[in-house]
PDB file of C-alpha atoms in Angstrom:
ATOM      1  CA  MET Q   1     -18.264 -40.050 -38.867  1.00 60.00           C
ATOM      2  CA  SER Q   2     -19.771 -39.864 -35.262  1.00 71.00           C
ATOM      3  CA  TYR Q   3     -23.364 -40.573 -34.290  1.00 77.00           C
ATOM      4  CA  PRO Q   4     -25.119 -39.145 -31.390  1.00 81.00           C
ATOM      5  CA  ILE Q   5     -25.489 -40.928 -28.185  1.00 86.00           C
ATOM      6  CA  SER Q   6     -28.557 -41.528 -26.489  1.00 88.00           C
ATOM      7  CA  SER Q   7     -28.702 -41.522 -22.691  1.00 90.00           C
ATOM      8  CA  SER Q   8     -30.570 -44.681 -23.015  1.00 92.00           C
ATOM      9  CA  LEU Q   9     -27.739 -46.136 -24.964  1.00 92.00           C
ATOM     10  CA  LEU Q  10     -24.450 -44.630 -22.786  1.00 95.00           C
ATOM     11  CA  ASP Q  11     -26.819 -46.144 -19.993  1.00 96.00           C
ATOM     12  CA  GLY Q  12     -26.698 -49.683 -21.249  1.00 97.00           C
ATOM     13  CA  ILE Q  13     -22.961 -48.952 -22.346  1.00 96.00           C
ATOM     14  CA  VAL Q  14     -21.250 -47.996 -19.212  1.00 97.00           C
ATOM     15  CA  LEU Q  15     -23.320 -51.255 -17.138  1.00 98.00           C
ATOM     16  CA  ALA Q  16     -21.870 -53.236 -19.714  1.00 97.00           C
ATOM     17  CA  VAL Q  17     -18.366 -52.211 -18.971  1.00 96.00           C
ATOM     18  CA  VAL Q  18     -18.943 -52.685 -14.935  1.00 97.00           C
ATOM     19  CA  GLU Q  19     -20.640 -56.177 -15.565  1.00 97.00           C
ATOM     20  CA  ARG Q  20     -17.428 -57.497 -16.874  1.00 93.00           C
ATOM     21  CA  GLU Q  21     -15.865 -56.544 -12.946  1.00 91.00           C
ATOM     22  CA  SER Q  22     -16.562 -53.447 -10.604  1.00 92.00           C
ATOM     23  CA  THR Q  23     -14.277 -51.154 -11.370  1.00 94.00           C
ATOM     24  CA  TYR Q  24     -13.664 -46.903 -10.868  1.00 94.00           C
ATOM     25  CA  GLY Q  25     -14.811 -44.008 -12.880  1.00 92.00           C
ATOM     26  CA  TYR Q  26     -11.721 -43.535 -14.791  1.00 92.00           C
ATOM     27  CA  ARG Q  27     -11.340 -47.055 -15.945  1.00 95.00           C
ATOM     28  CA  ILE Q  28     -14.620 -46.665 -17.649  1.00 95.00           C
ATOM     29  CA  THR Q  29     -14.016 -43.561 -19.317  1.00 93.00           C
ATOM     30  CA  GLN Q  30     -11.141 -45.365 -20.819  1.00 94.00           C
ATOM     31  CA  ASP Q  31     -13.030 -48.476 -21.773  1.00 94.00           C
ATOM     32  CA  VAL Q  32     -15.731 -46.286 -23.222  1.00 94.00           C
ATOM     33  CA  GLN Q  33     -13.427 -44.276 -25.239  1.00 93.00           C
ATOM     34  CA  LYS Q  34     -11.513 -47.347 -26.920  1.00 92.00           C
ATOM     35  CA  VAL Q  35     -15.328 -46.896 -29.267  1.00 89.00           C
ATOM     36  CA  LEU Q  36     -16.868 -44.178 -28.591  1.00 90.00           C
ATOM     37  CA  ASP Q  37     -15.192 -40.576 -28.626  1.00 88.00           C
ATOM     38  CA  ILE Q  38     -17.163 -39.071 -25.326  1.00 87.00           C
ATOM     39  CA  SER Q  39     -15.261 -36.981 -22.228  1.00 87.00           C
ATOM     40  CA  GLU Q  40     -15.178 -37.813 -19.126  1.00 85.00           C
ATOM     41  CA  SER Q  41     -17.126 -34.516 -17.798  1.00 89.00           C
ATOM     42  CA  THR Q  42     -19.710 -36.533 -19.558  1.00 90.00           C
ATOM     43  CA  LEU Q  43     -19.930 -40.172 -17.725  1.00 92.00           C
ATOM     44  CA  TYR Q  44     -19.955 -39.299 -14.355  1.00 92.00           C
ATOM     45  CA  PRO Q  45     -23.471 -37.843 -14.474  1.00 94.00           C
ATOM     46  CA  VAL Q  46     -24.067 -41.210 -16.264  1.00 95.00           C
ATOM     47  CA  LEU Q  47     -22.703 -42.774 -13.530  1.00 96.00           C
ATOM     48  CA  ARG Q  48     -24.193 -41.041 -11.026  1.00 96.00           C
ATOM     49  CA  ARG Q  49     -27.524 -41.522 -12.595  1.00 96.00           C
ATOM     50  CA  LEU Q  50     -27.435 -45.369 -12.938  1.00 98.00           C
ATOM     51  CA  GLN Q  51     -25.893 -45.060  -9.082  1.00 97.00           C
ATOM     52  CA  LYS Q  52     -29.021 -43.124  -7.990  1.00 97.00           C
ATOM     53  CA  ASP Q  53     -31.520 -45.564  -9.930  1.00 97.00           C
ATOM     54  CA  GLU Q  54     -30.111 -48.507  -7.881  1.00 98.00           C
ATOM     55  CA  CYS Q  55     -28.311 -49.867 -10.888  1.00 98.00           C
ATOM     56  CA  LEU Q  56     -24.797 -49.639  -9.487  1.00 98.00           C
ATOM     57  CA  GLU Q  57     -23.176 -49.465  -6.415  1.00 97.00           C
ATOM     58  CA  ALA Q  58     -20.472 -46.812  -5.145  1.00 96.00           C
ATOM     59  CA  TYR Q  59     -18.193 -47.969  -2.203  1.00 96.00           C
ATOM     60  CA  ASN Q  60     -14.619 -46.998  -1.837  1.00 94.00           C
ATOM     61  CA  MET Q  61     -11.515 -48.810  -1.837  1.00 91.00           C
ATOM     62  CA  GLU Q  62      -7.827 -47.517  -1.159  1.00 89.00           C
ATOM     63  CA  TYR Q  63      -5.678 -47.261  -3.827  1.00 87.00           C
ATOM     64  CA  ALA Q  64      -1.713 -46.310  -3.837  1.00 89.00           C
ATOM     65  CA  GLY Q  65      -2.756 -44.221  -0.343  1.00 88.00           C
ATOM     66  CA  ARG Q  66      -6.089 -42.440  -1.612  1.00 91.00           C
ATOM     67  CA  ASN Q  67      -9.278 -43.760  -1.497  1.00 92.00           C
ATOM     68  CA  ARG Q  68     -11.344 -44.658  -4.802  1.00 93.00           C
ATOM     69  CA  LYS Q  69     -14.515 -44.813  -5.228  1.00 95.00           C
ATOM     70  CA  TYR Q  70     -15.383 -48.217  -7.275  1.00 96.00           C
ATOM     71  CA  TYR Q  71     -18.543 -49.179  -9.086  1.00 97.00           C
ATOM     72  CA  LYS Q  72     -20.549 -52.982  -9.321  1.00 97.00           C
ATOM     73  CA  LEU Q  73     -23.415 -53.860 -10.504  1.00 98.00           C
ATOM     74  CA  THR Q  74     -26.896 -54.581  -8.641  1.00 98.00           C
ATOM     75  CA  ASP Q  75     -29.980 -56.812  -9.647  1.00 98.00           C
ATOM     76  CA  LYS Q  76     -31.894 -53.863 -10.908  1.00 98.00           C
ATOM     77  CA  GLY Q  77     -29.047 -52.878 -13.292  1.00 98.00           C
ATOM     78  CA  ALA Q  78     -28.478 -56.489 -14.157  1.00 98.00           C
ATOM     79  CA  ALA Q  79     -32.498 -56.825 -15.410  1.00 98.00           C
ATOM     80  CA  GLN Q  80     -32.036 -53.032 -16.460  1.00 98.00           C
ATOM     81  CA  LEU Q  81     -28.407 -53.853 -18.927  1.00 98.00           C
ATOM     82  CA  ASN Q  82     -30.788 -57.091 -20.063  1.00 98.00           C
ATOM     83  CA  LEU Q  83     -33.472 -54.822 -21.366  1.00 97.00           C
ATOM     84  CA  TYR Q  84     -31.378 -53.047 -22.936  1.00 96.00           C
ATOM     85  CA  ARG Q  85     -29.172 -55.263 -24.534  1.00 97.00           C
ATOM     86  CA  SER Q  86     -32.881 -56.950 -26.520  1.00 96.00           C
ATOM     87  CA  GLU Q  87     -34.165 -53.835 -27.449  1.00 95.00           C
ATOM     88  CA  TRP Q  88     -30.254 -53.382 -28.925  1.00 95.00           C
ATOM     89  CA  GLU Q  89     -30.735 -56.022 -31.090  1.00 96.00           C
ATOM     90  CA  ILE Q  90     -33.951 -55.091 -32.064  1.00 95.00           C
ATOM     91  CA  TYR Q  91     -33.160 -51.770 -33.080  1.00 93.00           C
ATOM     92  CA  SER Q  92     -29.532 -52.973 -34.977  1.00 93.00           C
ATOM     93  CA  SER Q  93     -31.617 -55.518 -36.594  1.00 95.00           C
ATOM     94  CA  LYS Q  94     -33.726 -53.210 -38.142  1.00 94.00           C
ATOM     95  CA  ILE Q  95     -30.914 -50.701 -39.032  1.00 92.00           C
ATOM     96  CA  THR Q  96     -29.259 -53.350 -40.432  1.00 93.00           C
ATOM     97  CA  ARG Q  97     -31.861 -54.526 -42.720  1.00 93.00           C
ATOM     98  CA  MET Q  98     -31.947 -51.373 -43.735  1.00 94.00           C
ATOM     99  CA  PHE Q  99     -28.811 -50.449 -44.213  1.00 93.00           C
ATOM    100  CA  GLU Q 100     -28.764 -53.789 -46.792  1.00 93.00           C
ATOM    101  CA  GLU Q 101     -32.333 -54.204 -48.038  1.00 90.00           C
ATOM    102  CA  GLY Q 102     -33.760 -50.708 -48.241  1.00 82.00           C
ATOM    103  CA  VAL Q 103     -36.956 -52.171 -46.624  1.00 72.00           C
TER     104      VAL Q 103
END
């Protein structure tokens, strides 16, 4: 069974992936696809939005004779990720309580 993913949750997931290390779009997609059934065409607009919102910074680096666009977390992105984490903790604990206690 799959559950719909909100854009905020997807933003938080992408920020969490990039927080570990600066990386490129295809690698971010592969990391997210390990846990979510999501397409590349869904993730690239997320990367652009997070860059526009100044949560991610992009830069080009040569790899195997080609330029790759890498993303790194900004201070604003780190603050946003912390907010997503705290909101997720509250949300997920409420859902878990509903499943376990029905309340």
